Tab-separated table of N, CA and C in Angstrom:
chain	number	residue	atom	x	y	z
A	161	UNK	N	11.763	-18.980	43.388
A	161	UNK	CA	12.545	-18.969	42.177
A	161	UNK	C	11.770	-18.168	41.128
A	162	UNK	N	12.761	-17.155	40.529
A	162	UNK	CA	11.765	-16.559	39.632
A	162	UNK	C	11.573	-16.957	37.961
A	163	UNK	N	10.582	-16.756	37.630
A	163	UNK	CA	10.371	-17.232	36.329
A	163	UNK	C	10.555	-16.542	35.213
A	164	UNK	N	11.645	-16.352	34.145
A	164	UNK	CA	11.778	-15.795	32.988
A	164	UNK	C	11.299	-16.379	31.784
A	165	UNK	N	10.446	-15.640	31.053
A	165	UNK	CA	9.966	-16.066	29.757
A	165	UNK	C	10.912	-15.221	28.786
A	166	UNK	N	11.374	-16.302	27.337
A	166	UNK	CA	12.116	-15.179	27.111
A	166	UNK	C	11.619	-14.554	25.706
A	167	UNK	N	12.370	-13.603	25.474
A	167	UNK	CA	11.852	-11.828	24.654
A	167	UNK	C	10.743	-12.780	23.752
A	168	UNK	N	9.893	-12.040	23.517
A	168	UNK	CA	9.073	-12.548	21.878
A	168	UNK	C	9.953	-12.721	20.690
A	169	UNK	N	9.961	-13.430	19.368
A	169	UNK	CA	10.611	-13.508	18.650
A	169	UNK	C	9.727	-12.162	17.466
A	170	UNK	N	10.349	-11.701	17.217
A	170	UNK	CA	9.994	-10.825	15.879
A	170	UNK	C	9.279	-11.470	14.304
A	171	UNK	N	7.484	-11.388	14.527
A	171	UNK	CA	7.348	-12.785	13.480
A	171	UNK	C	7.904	-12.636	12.045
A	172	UNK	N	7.825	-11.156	11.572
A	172	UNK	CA	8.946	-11.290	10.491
A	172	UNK	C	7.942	-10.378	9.483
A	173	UNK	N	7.980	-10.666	8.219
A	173	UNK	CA	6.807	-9.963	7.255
A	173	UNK	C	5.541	-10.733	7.322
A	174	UNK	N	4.537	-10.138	7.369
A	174	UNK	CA	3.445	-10.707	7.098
A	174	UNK	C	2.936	-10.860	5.690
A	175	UNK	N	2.886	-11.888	4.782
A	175	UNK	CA	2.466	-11.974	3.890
A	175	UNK	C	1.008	-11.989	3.267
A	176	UNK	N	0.589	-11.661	2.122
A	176	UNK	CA	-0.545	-11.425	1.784
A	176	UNK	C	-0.381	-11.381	0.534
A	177	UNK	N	-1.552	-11.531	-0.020
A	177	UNK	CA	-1.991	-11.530	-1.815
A	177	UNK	C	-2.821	-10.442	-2.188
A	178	UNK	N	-2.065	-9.621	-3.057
A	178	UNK	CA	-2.670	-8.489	-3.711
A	178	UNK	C	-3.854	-8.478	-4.857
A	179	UNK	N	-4.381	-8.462	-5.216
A	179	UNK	CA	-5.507	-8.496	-6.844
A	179	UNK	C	-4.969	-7.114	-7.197
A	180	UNK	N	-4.154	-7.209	-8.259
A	180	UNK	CA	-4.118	-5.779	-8.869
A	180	UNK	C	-4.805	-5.739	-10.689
A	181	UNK	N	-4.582	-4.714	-11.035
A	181	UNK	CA	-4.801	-4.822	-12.530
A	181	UNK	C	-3.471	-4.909	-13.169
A	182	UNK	N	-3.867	-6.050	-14.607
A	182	UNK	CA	-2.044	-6.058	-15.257
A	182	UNK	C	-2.198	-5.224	-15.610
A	183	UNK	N	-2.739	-4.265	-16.110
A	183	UNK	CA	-1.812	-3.263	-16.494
A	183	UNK	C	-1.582	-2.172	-15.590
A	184	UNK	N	-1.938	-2.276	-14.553
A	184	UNK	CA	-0.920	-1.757	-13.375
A	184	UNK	C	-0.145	-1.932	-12.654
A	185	UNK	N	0.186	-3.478	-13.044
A	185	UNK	CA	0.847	-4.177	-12.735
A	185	UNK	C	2.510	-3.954	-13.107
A	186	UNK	N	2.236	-3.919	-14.736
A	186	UNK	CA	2.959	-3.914	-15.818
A	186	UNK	C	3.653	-2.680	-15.858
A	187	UNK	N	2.775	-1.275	-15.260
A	187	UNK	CA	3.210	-0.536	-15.248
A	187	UNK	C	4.070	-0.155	-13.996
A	188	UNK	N	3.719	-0.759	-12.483
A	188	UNK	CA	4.592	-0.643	-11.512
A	188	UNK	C	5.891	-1.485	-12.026
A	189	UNK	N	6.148	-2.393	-12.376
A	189	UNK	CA	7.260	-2.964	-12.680
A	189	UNK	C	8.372	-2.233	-13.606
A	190	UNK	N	7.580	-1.439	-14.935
A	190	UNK	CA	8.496	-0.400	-15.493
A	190	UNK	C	8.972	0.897	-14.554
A	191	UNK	N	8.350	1.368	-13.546
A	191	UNK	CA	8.498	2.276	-12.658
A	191	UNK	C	9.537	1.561	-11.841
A	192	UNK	N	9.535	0.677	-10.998
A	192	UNK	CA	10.299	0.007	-9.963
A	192	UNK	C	11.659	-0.474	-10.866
A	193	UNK	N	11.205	-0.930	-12.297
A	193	UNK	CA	12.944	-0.998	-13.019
A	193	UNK	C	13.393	0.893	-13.230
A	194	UNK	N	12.609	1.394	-13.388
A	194	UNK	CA	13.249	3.263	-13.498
A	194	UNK	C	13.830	3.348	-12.112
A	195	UNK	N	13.223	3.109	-11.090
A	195	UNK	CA	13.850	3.682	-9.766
A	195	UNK	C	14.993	2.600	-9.452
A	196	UNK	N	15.319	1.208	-9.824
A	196	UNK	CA	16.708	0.941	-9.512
A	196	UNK	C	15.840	-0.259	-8.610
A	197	UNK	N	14.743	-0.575	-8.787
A	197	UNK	CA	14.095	-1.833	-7.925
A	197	UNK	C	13.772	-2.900	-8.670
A	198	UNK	N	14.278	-4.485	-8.274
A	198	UNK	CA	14.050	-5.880	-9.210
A	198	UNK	C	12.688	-5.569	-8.752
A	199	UNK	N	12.080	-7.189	-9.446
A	199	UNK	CA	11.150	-7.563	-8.598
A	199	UNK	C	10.890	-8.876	-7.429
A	200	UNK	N	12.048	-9.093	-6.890
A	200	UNK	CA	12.786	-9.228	-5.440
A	200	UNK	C	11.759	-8.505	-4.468
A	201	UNK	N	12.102	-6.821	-4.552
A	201	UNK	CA	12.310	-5.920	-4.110
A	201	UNK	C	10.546	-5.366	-4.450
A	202	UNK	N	9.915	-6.234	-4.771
A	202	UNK	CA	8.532	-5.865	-5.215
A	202	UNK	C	7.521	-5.452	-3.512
A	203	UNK	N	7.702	-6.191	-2.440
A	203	UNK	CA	7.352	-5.893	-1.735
A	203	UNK	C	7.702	-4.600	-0.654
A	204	UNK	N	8.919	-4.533	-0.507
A	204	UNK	CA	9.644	-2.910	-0.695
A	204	UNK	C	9.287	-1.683	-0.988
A	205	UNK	N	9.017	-1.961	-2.167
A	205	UNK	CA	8.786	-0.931	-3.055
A	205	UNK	C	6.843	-0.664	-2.691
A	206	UNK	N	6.212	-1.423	-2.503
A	206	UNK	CA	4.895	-1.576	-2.598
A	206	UNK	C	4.792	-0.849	-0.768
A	207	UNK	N	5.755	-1.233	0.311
A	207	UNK	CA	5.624	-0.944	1.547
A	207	UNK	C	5.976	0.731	1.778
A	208	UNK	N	6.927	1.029	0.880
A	208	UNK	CA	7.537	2.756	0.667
A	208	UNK	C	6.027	3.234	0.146
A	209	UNK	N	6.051	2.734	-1.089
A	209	UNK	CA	4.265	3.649	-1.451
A	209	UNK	C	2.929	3.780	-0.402
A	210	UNK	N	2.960	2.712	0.529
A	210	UNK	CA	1.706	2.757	1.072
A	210	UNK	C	2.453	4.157	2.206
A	211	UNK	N	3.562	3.883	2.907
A	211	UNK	CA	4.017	4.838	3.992
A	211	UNK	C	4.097	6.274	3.015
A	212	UNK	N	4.087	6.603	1.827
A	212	UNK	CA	4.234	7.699	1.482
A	212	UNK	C	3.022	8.169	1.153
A	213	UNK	N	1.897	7.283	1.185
A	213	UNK	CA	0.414	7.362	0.815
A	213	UNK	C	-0.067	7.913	1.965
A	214	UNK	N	0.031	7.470	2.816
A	214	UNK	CA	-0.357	7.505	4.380
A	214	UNK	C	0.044	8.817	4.768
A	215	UNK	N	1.159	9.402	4.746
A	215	UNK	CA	1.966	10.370	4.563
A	215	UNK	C	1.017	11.835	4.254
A	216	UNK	N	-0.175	11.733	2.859
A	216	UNK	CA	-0.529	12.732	2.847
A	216	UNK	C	-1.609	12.656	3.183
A	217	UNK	N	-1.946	14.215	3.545
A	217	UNK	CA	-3.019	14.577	4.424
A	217	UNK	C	-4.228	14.392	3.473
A	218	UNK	N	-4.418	13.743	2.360
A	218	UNK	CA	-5.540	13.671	1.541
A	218	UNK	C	-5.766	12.109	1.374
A	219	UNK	N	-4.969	11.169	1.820
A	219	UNK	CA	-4.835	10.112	1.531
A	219	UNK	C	-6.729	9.017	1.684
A	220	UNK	N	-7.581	9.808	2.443
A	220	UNK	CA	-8.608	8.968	2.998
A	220	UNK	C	-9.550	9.044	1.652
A	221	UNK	N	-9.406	10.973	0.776
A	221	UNK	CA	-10.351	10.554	-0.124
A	221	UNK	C	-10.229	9.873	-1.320
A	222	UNK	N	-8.574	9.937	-1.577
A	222	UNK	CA	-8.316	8.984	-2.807
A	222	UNK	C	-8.410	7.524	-2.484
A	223	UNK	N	-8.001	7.004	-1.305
A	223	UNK	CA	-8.665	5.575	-1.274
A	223	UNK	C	-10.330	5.366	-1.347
A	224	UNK	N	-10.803	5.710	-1.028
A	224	UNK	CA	-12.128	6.070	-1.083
A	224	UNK	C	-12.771	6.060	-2.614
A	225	UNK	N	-12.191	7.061	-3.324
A	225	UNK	CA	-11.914	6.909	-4.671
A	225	UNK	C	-12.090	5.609	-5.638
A	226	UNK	N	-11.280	4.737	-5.254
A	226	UNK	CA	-10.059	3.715	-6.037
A	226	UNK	C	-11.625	2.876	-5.881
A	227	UNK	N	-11.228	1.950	-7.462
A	227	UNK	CA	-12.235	0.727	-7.755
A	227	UNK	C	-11.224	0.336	-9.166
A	228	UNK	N	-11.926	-0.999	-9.104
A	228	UNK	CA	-10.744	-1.308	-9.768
A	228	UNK	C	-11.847	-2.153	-10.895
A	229	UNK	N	-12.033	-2.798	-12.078
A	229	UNK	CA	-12.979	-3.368	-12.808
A	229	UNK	C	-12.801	-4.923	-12.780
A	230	UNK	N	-13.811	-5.673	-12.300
A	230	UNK	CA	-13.611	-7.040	-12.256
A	230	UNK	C	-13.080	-8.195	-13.068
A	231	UNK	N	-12.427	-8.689	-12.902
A	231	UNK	CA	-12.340	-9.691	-14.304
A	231	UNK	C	-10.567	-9.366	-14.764
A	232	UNK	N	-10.271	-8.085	-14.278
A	232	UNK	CA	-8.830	-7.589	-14.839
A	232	UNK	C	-7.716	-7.780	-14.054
A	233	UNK	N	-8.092	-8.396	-13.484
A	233	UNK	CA	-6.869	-8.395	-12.003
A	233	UNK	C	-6.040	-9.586	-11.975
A	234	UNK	N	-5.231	-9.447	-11.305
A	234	UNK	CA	-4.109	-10.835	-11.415
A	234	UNK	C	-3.522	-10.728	-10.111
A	235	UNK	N	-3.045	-11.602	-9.260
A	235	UNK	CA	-2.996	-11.825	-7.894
A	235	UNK	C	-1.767	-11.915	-8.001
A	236	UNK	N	-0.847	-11.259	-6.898
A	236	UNK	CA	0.656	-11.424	-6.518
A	236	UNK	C	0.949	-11.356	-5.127
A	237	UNK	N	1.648	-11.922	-4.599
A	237	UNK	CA	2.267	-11.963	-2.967
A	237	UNK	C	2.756	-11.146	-3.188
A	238	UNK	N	2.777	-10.616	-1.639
A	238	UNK	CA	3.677	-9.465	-1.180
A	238	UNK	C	3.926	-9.892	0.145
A	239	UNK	N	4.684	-9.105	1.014
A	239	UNK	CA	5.305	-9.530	2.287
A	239	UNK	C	5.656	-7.841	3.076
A	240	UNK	N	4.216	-7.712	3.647
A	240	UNK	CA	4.617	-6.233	4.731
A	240	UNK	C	5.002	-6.267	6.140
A	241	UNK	N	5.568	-5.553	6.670
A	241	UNK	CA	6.290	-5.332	7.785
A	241	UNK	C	4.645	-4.960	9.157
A	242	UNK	N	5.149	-5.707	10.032
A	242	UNK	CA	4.068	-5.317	10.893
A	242	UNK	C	4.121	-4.041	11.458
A	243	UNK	N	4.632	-3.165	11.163
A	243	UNK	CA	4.336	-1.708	11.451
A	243	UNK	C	3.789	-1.217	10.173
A	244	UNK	N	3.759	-1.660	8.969
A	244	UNK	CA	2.886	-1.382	7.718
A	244	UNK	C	1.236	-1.270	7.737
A	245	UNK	N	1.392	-3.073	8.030
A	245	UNK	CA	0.019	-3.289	8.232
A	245	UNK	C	-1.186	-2.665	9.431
A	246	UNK	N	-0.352	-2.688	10.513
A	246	UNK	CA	-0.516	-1.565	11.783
A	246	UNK	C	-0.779	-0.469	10.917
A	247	UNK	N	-0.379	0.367	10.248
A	247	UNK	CA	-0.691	1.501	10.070
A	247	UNK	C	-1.800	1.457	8.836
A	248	UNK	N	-2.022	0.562	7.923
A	248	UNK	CA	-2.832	0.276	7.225
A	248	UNK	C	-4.032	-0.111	7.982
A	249	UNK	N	-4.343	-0.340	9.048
A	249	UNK	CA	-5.400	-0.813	9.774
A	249	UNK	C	-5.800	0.557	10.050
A	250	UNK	N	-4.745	0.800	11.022
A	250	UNK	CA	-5.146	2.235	11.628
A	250	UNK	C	-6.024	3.736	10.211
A	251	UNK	N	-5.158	3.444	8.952
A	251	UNK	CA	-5.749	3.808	7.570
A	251	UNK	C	-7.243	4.093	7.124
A	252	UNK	N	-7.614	2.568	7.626
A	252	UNK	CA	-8.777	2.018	7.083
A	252	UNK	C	-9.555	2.706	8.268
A	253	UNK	N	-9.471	2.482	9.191
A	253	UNK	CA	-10.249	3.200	10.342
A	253	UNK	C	-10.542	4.833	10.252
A	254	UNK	N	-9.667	5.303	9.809
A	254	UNK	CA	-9.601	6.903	9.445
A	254	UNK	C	-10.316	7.309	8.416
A	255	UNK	N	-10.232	5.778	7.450
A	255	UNK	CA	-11.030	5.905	6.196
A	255	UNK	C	-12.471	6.094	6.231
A	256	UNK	N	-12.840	5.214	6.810
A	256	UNK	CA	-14.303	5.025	7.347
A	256	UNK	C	-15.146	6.331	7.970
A	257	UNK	N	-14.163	6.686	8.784
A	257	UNK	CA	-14.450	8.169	9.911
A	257	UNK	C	-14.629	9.168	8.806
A	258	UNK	N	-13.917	9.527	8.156
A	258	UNK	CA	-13.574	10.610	7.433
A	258	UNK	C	-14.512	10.624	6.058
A	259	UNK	N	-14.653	9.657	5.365
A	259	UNK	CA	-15.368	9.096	4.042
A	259	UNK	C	-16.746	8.498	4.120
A	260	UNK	N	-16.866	8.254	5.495
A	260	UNK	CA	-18.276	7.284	5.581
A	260	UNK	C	-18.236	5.960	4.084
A	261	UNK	N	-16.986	5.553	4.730
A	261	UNK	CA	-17.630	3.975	3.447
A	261	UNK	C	-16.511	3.140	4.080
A	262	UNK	N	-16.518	1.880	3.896
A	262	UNK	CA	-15.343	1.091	4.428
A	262	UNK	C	-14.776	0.417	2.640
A	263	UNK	N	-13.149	0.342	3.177
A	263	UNK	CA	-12.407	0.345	1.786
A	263	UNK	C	-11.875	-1.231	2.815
A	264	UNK	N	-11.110	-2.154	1.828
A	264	UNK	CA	-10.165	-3.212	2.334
A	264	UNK	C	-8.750	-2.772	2.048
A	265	UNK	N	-7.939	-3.346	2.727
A	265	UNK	CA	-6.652	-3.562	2.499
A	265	UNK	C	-6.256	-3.144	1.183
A	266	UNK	N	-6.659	-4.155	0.209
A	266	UNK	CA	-6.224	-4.148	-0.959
A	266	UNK	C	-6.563	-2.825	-1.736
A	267	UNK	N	-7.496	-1.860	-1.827
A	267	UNK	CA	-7.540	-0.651	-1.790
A	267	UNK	C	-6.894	0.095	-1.643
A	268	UNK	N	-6.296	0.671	-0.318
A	268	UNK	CA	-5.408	1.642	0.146
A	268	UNK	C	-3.969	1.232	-0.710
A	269	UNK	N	-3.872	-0.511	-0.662
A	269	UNK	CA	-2.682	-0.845	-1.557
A	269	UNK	C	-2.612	-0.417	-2.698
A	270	UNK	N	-3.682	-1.083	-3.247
A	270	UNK	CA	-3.824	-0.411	-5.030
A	270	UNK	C	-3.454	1.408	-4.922
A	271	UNK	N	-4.163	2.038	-4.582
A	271	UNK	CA	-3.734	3.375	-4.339
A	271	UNK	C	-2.776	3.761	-3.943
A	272	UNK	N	-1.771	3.244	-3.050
A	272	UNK	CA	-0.716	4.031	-3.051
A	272	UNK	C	0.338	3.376	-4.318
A	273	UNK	N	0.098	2.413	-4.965
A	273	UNK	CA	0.743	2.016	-5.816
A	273	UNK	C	0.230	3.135	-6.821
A	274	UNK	N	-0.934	3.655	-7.125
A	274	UNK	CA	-1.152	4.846	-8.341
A	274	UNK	C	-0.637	5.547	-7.916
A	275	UNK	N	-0.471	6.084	-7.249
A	275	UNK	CA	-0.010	7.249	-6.136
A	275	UNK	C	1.626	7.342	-6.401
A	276	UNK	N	2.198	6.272	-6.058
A	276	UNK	CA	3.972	5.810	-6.747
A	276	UNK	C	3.920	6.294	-8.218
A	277	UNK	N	3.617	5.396	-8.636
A	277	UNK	CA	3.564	5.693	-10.412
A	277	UNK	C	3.342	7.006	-10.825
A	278	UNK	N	2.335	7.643	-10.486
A	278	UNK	CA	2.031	8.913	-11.041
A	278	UNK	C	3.026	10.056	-10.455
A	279	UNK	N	3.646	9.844	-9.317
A	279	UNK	CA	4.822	10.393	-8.945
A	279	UNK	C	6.104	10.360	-9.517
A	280	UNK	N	6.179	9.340	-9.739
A	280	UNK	CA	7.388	9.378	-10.893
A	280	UNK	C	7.403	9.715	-12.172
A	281	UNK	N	5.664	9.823	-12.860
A	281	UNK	CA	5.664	10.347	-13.838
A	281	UNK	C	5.105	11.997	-13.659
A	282	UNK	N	5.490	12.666	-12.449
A	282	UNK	CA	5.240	13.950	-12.409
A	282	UNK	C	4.450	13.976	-12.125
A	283	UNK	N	3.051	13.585	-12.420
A	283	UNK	CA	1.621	13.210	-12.332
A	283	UNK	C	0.682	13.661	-11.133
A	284	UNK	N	1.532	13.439	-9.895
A	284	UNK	CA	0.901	13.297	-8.445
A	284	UNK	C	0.395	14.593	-7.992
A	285	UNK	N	-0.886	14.762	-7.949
A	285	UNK	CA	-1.343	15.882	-7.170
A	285	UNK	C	-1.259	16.562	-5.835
A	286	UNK	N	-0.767	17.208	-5.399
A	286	UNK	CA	-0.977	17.612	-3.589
A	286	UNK	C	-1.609	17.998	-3.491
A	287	UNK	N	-1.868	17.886	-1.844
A	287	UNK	CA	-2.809	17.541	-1.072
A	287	UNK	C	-3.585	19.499	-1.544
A	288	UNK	N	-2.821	20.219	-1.461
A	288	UNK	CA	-4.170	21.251	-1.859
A	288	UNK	C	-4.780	21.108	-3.562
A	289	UNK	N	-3.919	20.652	-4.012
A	289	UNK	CA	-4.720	20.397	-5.150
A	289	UNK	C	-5.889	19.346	-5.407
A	290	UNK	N	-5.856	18.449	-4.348
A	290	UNK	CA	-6.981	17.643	-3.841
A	290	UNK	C	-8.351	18.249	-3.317
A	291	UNK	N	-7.998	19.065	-2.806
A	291	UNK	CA	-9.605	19.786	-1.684
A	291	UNK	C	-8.764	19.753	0.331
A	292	UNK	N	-7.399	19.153	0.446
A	292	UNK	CA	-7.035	19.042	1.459
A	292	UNK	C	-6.519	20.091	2.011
């Protein structure tokens, strides 16, 4: 008799807690109300920036970059898709190779969230205007 196990269930978003700065905070939220996003939709919006971060070919030295000042930060849930975080792993690994320094999670996050913002305010540099 043969034995069927059945499909895996899909675990869903993986949740996690961000440390950002309020006033980058403050300022993704005026950006995400310009583009037509609640803050519902906060994790969304935070999962588009990291895939559009990832996206450019300069992405290892601006995370690399990013520090944020202690004491200023304020913690918020978010909820990413396991092909996010997959690729945020895979990120961090590239980061390391490429930069010689190891960055966390919350890093590459914070950054592609500057990375959003400054795009909508015109702001965003490409990748040859980087050194890429």
């Amino acid at each position: 008799m043969a034995k069927f196990t059945p499909p895996q269930k899909n675990k869903g978003p993986i949740r996690t807690t961000l440390r950002i700065p309020t006033g980058m905070l403050n300022k993704m939220d005026q950006v995400m109300l310009t583009e037509g996003y609640n803050k519902k939709q906060r994790s969304l919006w935070i999962g588009e920036a990291i895939e559009n971060l990832i996206e450019r070919g300069d992405f290892p030295g601006l995370v690399a970059e990013e520090f944020i000042v202690p004491g200023s930060t304020k913690s918020i849930p978010i909820a990413l898709s396991e092909d996010i975080v997959r690729s945020i792993n895979d990120s961090l690994n590239r980061i390391e190779e490429e930069e010689d320094t190891r960055k966390d999670r919350s890093a590459l996050i914070r950054t592609a969230i500057i990375q959003r913002i400054m795009s909508q305010q015109g702001m965003q540099l490409s990748p040859q205007e980087t050194g890429s």
